Amino acid sequence: MKKVWHNLMVDAPSHRYPIYIGSGIFADFALLKAHIGKKVAIVTNDVVAPLYLDTLQNALRDNGVAAFAIVLPDGEQHKNHASLNAIYDGLLRHHADRKTTIIALGGGVVGDMAGFAAATYQRGIPFVQVPTTLLSQVDSSVGGKTAINHPLGKNMIGAFYQPQAVFADLDTLDTLPERELSAGMAEVIKYALLGDSDFLRWLEANMAALMGRNQAFLAQAVLHCCRMKAAIVAQDETEQGMRALLNLGHTFGHAIEAEMGYGNWLHGEAVAAGCVLACLLSERLGSLKTKDTARVRAIMRQAKLPDAPPVFAFERWLAHMRHDKKVESGMMRFVTLSALGRAVLTPLDDVRILRDALQPFIL
Ligand code: NAD
Ligand code: MG
């Protein structure tokens, strides 16, 4: 049995819970058992199930926990009402009650859907996150945002609902396609840009080891990001203020994803380009230097991520960005940087500044 390397607590106002970061967590059953009931529903998808479902299900059964699996089709396009219903069907068919624990085994798509099912089934049952992508380990599994997509908008139906615990097993990252590793790295870099210039220097120095999946380095990165997210969530669980800073690069990123068609650009890839655009906007606002933006573009390339967005019409950029959840009373708000490592929420009523920043990427 391998040991767990790190743990930290998330002190969300609604619920306090641990994050465990390590390897071999599936084998260390005592830890998992402390956070689940006698009956477990494992929610996963048809890509992750062949890789990890048996190990988890056997560990549960060997320890006297009744476990059944709900295997959903893989992909963001299935983060919808049909999949949510499939989870409810599985829960009802297996007579899940209020003490049944849902274990979300997979990336952010599985975690968001399983979390929302847990929030709503019989008005709320406990759930545990076992994130298996870098993105979900550093971001989506922590903080209690759960959701499904609506045909008219991504993540439009959801709830704030915190898990009982998060188990980030770095072993699972070994099977992750490289493009997905890079996409997760975009969110890692985002944390550095929004709040920690020392972490940015650390990432610049160690990106080769991280992309080479060196576990000790990945553990440091996941731990650091989870600490940052936990600190923010503790202060602003439901995004009334500073939690919005986690959306650095996301207003532009969502526009790229929507314009290019979801799935063609991975979320993380769009966020990478979005962070570069946030830098260019910050330059226009006079708070960042050209050499800062060059540094950001360089680290994106180091992580095999795009360092520039695709080109399309300004009207399209605007149309997508006006749908952003940060729009308040019609006013667009952007997360900009007052320095590398310091993010601020900036209302913007003059679209000319935006047009200037986006100029090279306007058709
Ligand atoms: P994902 O869940 O689609 O996973 C990416 C791909 O990797 C999928 O094909 C998946 O099946 C596969 N996969 C997962 N684990 C694997 C493994 N260990 N080995 C091999 N393949 C594996 O995508 P994601 O990037 O993890 O998450 C994106 C989703 O997360 C989006 O829906 C986004 O809205 C959501 N999200 C939520 C929050 C939040 O706070 N709740 C934050 C960020 C993102
Ligand atoms: Mg994101």
Coordinates of C-alpha atoms in Angstrom, one line a residue, residues 43-306:
V43 CA -20.8 7.5 -11.6
T44 CA -18.3 7.3 -14.4
N45 CA -18.1 7.2 -18.2
D46 CA -17.3 4.7 -20.9
V47 CA -13.7 5.9 -21.3
V48 CA -12.7 5.9 -17.6
A49 CA -14.7 2.7 -16.7
P50 CA -12.4 0.3 -18.5
L51 CA -9.4 1.9 -16.9
Y52 CA -10.4 2.3 -13.2
L53 CA -13.9 1.1 -12.4
D54 CA -13.0 -2.5 -11.6
T55 CA -10.2 -1.5 -9.2
L56 CA -12.5 0.9 -7.3
Q57 CA -15.6 -1.4 -7.4
N58 CA -13.5 -4.4 -6.2
A59 CA -12.0 -2.4 -3.4
L60 CA -15.4 -1.3 -2.2
R61 CA -16.9 -4.8 -2.4
D62 CA -13.9 -6.4 -0.6
N63 CA -14.6 -4.0 2.2
G64 CA -18.3 -4.8 2.5
V65 CA -19.5 -1.8 0.7
A66 CA -22.3 -2.5 -1.8
A67 CA -21.3 -0.7 -5.0
F68 CA -23.1 -0.3 -8.3
A69 CA -21.9 1.6 -11.3
I70 CA -23.7 4.1 -13.6
V71 CA -21.6 4.4 -16.8
L72 CA -22.4 7.4 -19.0
P73 CA -21.4 8.1 -22.6
D74 CA -18.1 10.1 -22.7
G75 CA -17.9 13.7 -23.7
E76 CA -19.0 17.3 -23.1
Q77 CA -21.9 16.8 -25.5
H78 CA -23.4 14.3 -23.1
K79 CA -23.2 16.7 -20.1
N80 CA -26.9 17.1 -20.4
H81 CA -30.4 16.3 -19.2
A82 CA -30.4 12.8 -20.7
S83 CA -27.2 11.8 -18.8
L84 CA -28.6 13.4 -15.6
N85 CA -31.7 11.3 -16.0
A86 CA -29.6 8.2 -16.6
I87 CA -28.0 8.9 -13.2
Y88 CA -31.4 9.3 -11.5
D89 CA -32.6 6.1 -13.2
G90 CA -29.7 4.1 -11.9
L91 CA -30.1 5.5 -8.4
L92 CA -33.8 4.7 -8.3
R93 CA -33.4 1.3 -9.9
H94 CA -30.9 0.4 -7.2
H95 CA -33.1 1.8 -4.4
A96 CA -30.5 4.4 -3.5
D97 CA -31.6 6.3 -0.3
R98 CA -30.5 9.4 1.4
K99 CA -27.4 7.7 2.9
T100 CA -26.2 6.3 -0.4
T101 CA -22.9 8.0 -1.5
I102 CA -22.2 8.9 -5.1
I103 CA -18.6 8.6 -6.1
A104 CA -17.8 10.6 -9.2
L105 CA -15.0 8.8 -11.0
G106 CA -13.8 10.8 -14.0
G107 CA -13.0 14.2 -15.3
G108 CA -14.9 17.5 -14.9
V109 CA -17.8 16.4 -17.0
V110 CA -18.5 13.4 -14.8
G111 CA -17.8 15.3 -11.6
D112 CA -20.1 18.2 -12.5
M113 CA -23.0 15.9 -13.5
A114 CA -22.6 13.5 -10.6
G115 CA -22.4 16.4 -8.2
F116 CA -25.6 17.9 -9.5
A117 CA -27.3 14.6 -9.3
A118 CA -26.1 14.3 -5.7
A119 CA -27.4 17.8 -5.0
T120 CA -30.8 17.1 -6.3
Y121 CA -31.6 13.3 -5.7
Q122 CA -33.9 13.2 -2.8
R123 CA -33.0 16.8 -2.1
G124 CA -29.3 16.0 -1.6
I125 CA -27.2 12.9 -0.9
P126 CA -23.5 12.8 0.0
F127 CA -20.9 12.6 -2.8
V128 CA -17.1 12.1 -3.2
Q129 CA -15.0 13.3 -6.0
V130 CA -12.3 11.1 -7.5
P131 CA -11.1 13.4 -10.3
T132 CA -9.0 11.6 -13.0
T133 CA -7.9 14.5 -15.2
L134 CA -5.4 17.2 -14.3
L135 CA -8.1 19.8 -14.9
S136 CA -10.6 18.2 -12.6
Q137 CA -7.9 17.7 -9.9
V138 CA -6.8 21.3 -9.8
D139 CA -10.2 22.9 -10.5
S140 CA -13.6 21.3 -11.1
S141 CA -13.5 18.8 -8.2
V142 CA -12.9 21.5 -5.7
G143 CA -15.3 24.2 -4.7
G144 CA -18.8 22.7 -5.1
K145 CA -19.9 24.1 -8.5
T146 CA -22.0 21.4 -10.1
A147 CA -23.9 21.6 -13.4
I148 CA -25.2 20.2 -16.7
N149 CA -25.4 22.1 -20.0
H150 CA -28.6 23.4 -21.5
P151 CA -29.0 23.5 -25.3
L152 CA -28.9 27.3 -25.0
G153 CA -25.9 27.6 -22.7
K154 CA -23.1 25.7 -21.0
N155 CA -23.4 25.0 -17.2
M156 CA -26.7 26.9 -17.1
I157 CA -28.5 24.4 -14.9
G158 CA -26.7 23.6 -11.6
A159 CA -26.2 24.1 -7.9
F160 CA -23.5 24.9 -5.4
Y161 CA -23.0 21.6 -3.6
Q162 CA -19.8 20.6 -1.8
P163 CA -18.4 17.0 -1.8
Q164 CA -17.6 15.0 1.4
A165 CA -14.0 14.6 0.2
V166 CA -11.8 14.8 -2.9
F167 CA -9.3 12.1 -3.8
A168 CA -6.9 13.2 -6.5
D169 CA -4.9 10.1 -7.4
L170 CA -2.0 11.1 -9.6
D171 CA -1.6 7.6 -10.9
T172 CA -4.7 8.1 -13.0
L173 CA -2.9 10.9 -14.9
D174 CA -0.7 8.3 -16.5
T175 CA -3.4 7.3 -19.0
L176 CA -4.5 10.9 -19.8
P177 CA -4.0 11.9 -23.4
E178 CA -1.3 14.5 -23.7
R179 CA -3.7 17.1 -25.2
E180 CA -5.9 16.7 -22.0
L181 CA -2.8 17.1 -19.8
S182 CA -2.0 20.4 -21.6
A183 CA -5.6 21.5 -21.2
G184 CA -5.3 21.0 -17.5
M185 CA -2.0 22.8 -17.4
A186 CA -3.7 25.9 -18.8
E187 CA -5.8 26.1 -15.5
V188 CA -2.6 25.5 -13.5
I189 CA -0.9 28.4 -15.3
K190 CA -4.1 30.5 -14.8
Y191 CA -3.7 30.1 -11.0
A192 CA -0.2 31.4 -11.2
L193 CA -1.2 34.4 -13.3
L194 CA -4.1 35.4 -11.2
G195 CA -2.5 35.1 -7.8
D196 CA 1.1 33.9 -7.4
S197 CA 4.1 35.2 -9.3
D198 CA 6.5 32.8 -7.4
F199 CA 4.4 29.9 -8.6
L200 CA 4.7 31.3 -12.1
R201 CA 8.5 31.2 -11.9
W202 CA 8.3 27.7 -10.5
L203 CA 6.1 26.6 -13.4
E204 CA 8.5 28.2 -15.9
A205 CA 11.4 26.3 -14.4
N206 CA 9.7 23.0 -14.1
M207 CA 7.3 22.8 -17.1
A208 CA 9.3 20.0 -18.8
A209 CA 9.1 17.8 -15.7
L210 CA 5.4 18.5 -15.3
M211 CA 4.7 17.7 -19.0
G212 CA 6.8 14.6 -18.5
R213 CA 4.3 13.6 -15.8
N214 CA 6.9 13.6 -13.0
Q215 CA 4.6 12.7 -10.1
A216 CA 6.4 14.6 -7.4
F217 CA 6.2 17.8 -9.5
L218 CA 2.6 17.1 -10.4
A219 CA 1.7 16.6 -6.8
Q220 CA 3.3 20.0 -5.9
A221 CA 1.3 21.7 -8.7
V222 CA -2.0 20.0 -7.8
L223 CA -1.5 20.8 -4.1
H224 CA -0.6 24.4 -4.8
C225 CA -3.7 25.0 -7.1
C226 CA -6.0 23.3 -4.6
R227 CA -4.7 25.5 -1.8
M228 CA -5.3 28.6 -3.9
K229 CA -8.8 27.5 -4.9
A230 CA -9.6 26.4 -1.3
A231 CA -8.6 29.8 0.0
I232 CA -10.8 31.6 -2.5
V233 CA -13.8 29.3 -2.0
A234 CA -13.5 29.7 1.8
Q235 CA -13.9 33.5 1.3
D236 CA -16.5 33.5 -1.5
E237 CA -18.3 30.2 -1.9
T238 CA -21.0 31.4 -4.2
E239 CA -19.1 33.8 -6.3
Q240 CA -20.3 37.1 -4.9
G241 CA -16.8 38.6 -5.4
M242 CA -13.3 37.3 -5.5
R243 CA -14.2 33.8 -6.7
A244 CA -14.8 35.5 -10.1
L245 CA -11.0 36.0 -10.4
L246 CA -10.8 32.2 -11.1
N247 CA -12.4 33.1 -14.4
L248 CA -9.2 34.7 -15.7
G249 CA -9.1 34.0 -19.4
H250 CA -12.5 32.4 -19.4
T251 CA -14.6 35.3 -20.9
F252 CA -12.5 35.2 -24.0
G253 CA -12.1 31.4 -23.7
H254 CA -15.8 30.8 -23.7
A255 CA -16.2 33.0 -26.7
I256 CA -13.5 30.9 -28.5
E257 CA -15.2 27.6 -27.5
A258 CA -18.6 28.7 -28.6
E259 CA -17.4 30.2 -31.9
M260 CA -15.3 27.2 -32.9
G261 CA -17.9 24.7 -31.8
Y262 CA -17.6 22.9 -28.5
G263 CA -15.0 20.2 -28.5
N264 CA -13.0 21.5 -31.4
W265 CA -11.0 23.6 -29.0
L266 CA -10.7 22.0 -25.6
H267 CA -11.7 24.2 -22.7
G268 CA -8.2 24.5 -21.4
E269 CA -6.8 25.4 -24.8
A270 CA -9.4 28.2 -25.1
V271 CA -8.5 29.3 -21.6
A272 CA -4.8 29.5 -22.6
A273 CA -5.5 31.7 -25.5
G274 CA -8.0 33.6 -23.3
C275 CA -5.3 34.3 -20.7
V276 CA -3.1 35.8 -23.5
L277 CA -6.0 38.0 -24.5
A278 CA -6.6 39.1 -20.9
C279 CA -2.9 40.1 -20.9
L280 CA -3.3 42.1 -24.1
L281 CA -6.4 43.8 -22.7
S282 CA -4.4 44.6 -19.5
E283 CA -1.7 46.1 -21.7
R284 CA -4.3 48.3 -23.3
L285 CA -5.5 49.4 -19.8
G286 CA -1.9 50.3 -19.0
S287 CA -1.3 47.7 -16.3
L288 CA 0.9 45.1 -18.0
K289 CA 4.0 45.4 -20.2
T290 CA 4.6 43.8 -23.6
K291 CA 7.3 41.6 -22.1
D292 CA 4.8 40.3 -19.5
T293 CA 2.5 39.1 -22.2
A294 CA 5.5 37.6 -24.1
R295 CA 6.3 35.6 -20.9
V296 CA 2.7 34.3 -20.7
R297 CA 2.8 33.3 -24.4
A298 CA 6.0 31.5 -23.8
I299 CA 4.8 29.4 -20.9
M300 CA 1.7 28.5 -22.9
R301 CA 3.9 27.2 -25.7
Q302 CA 6.0 25.3 -23.1
A303 CA 2.8 23.5 -22.0
K304 CA 2.0 22.7 -25.7
L305 CA -0.9 25.1 -25.6
P306 CA -2.1 27.7 -28.1

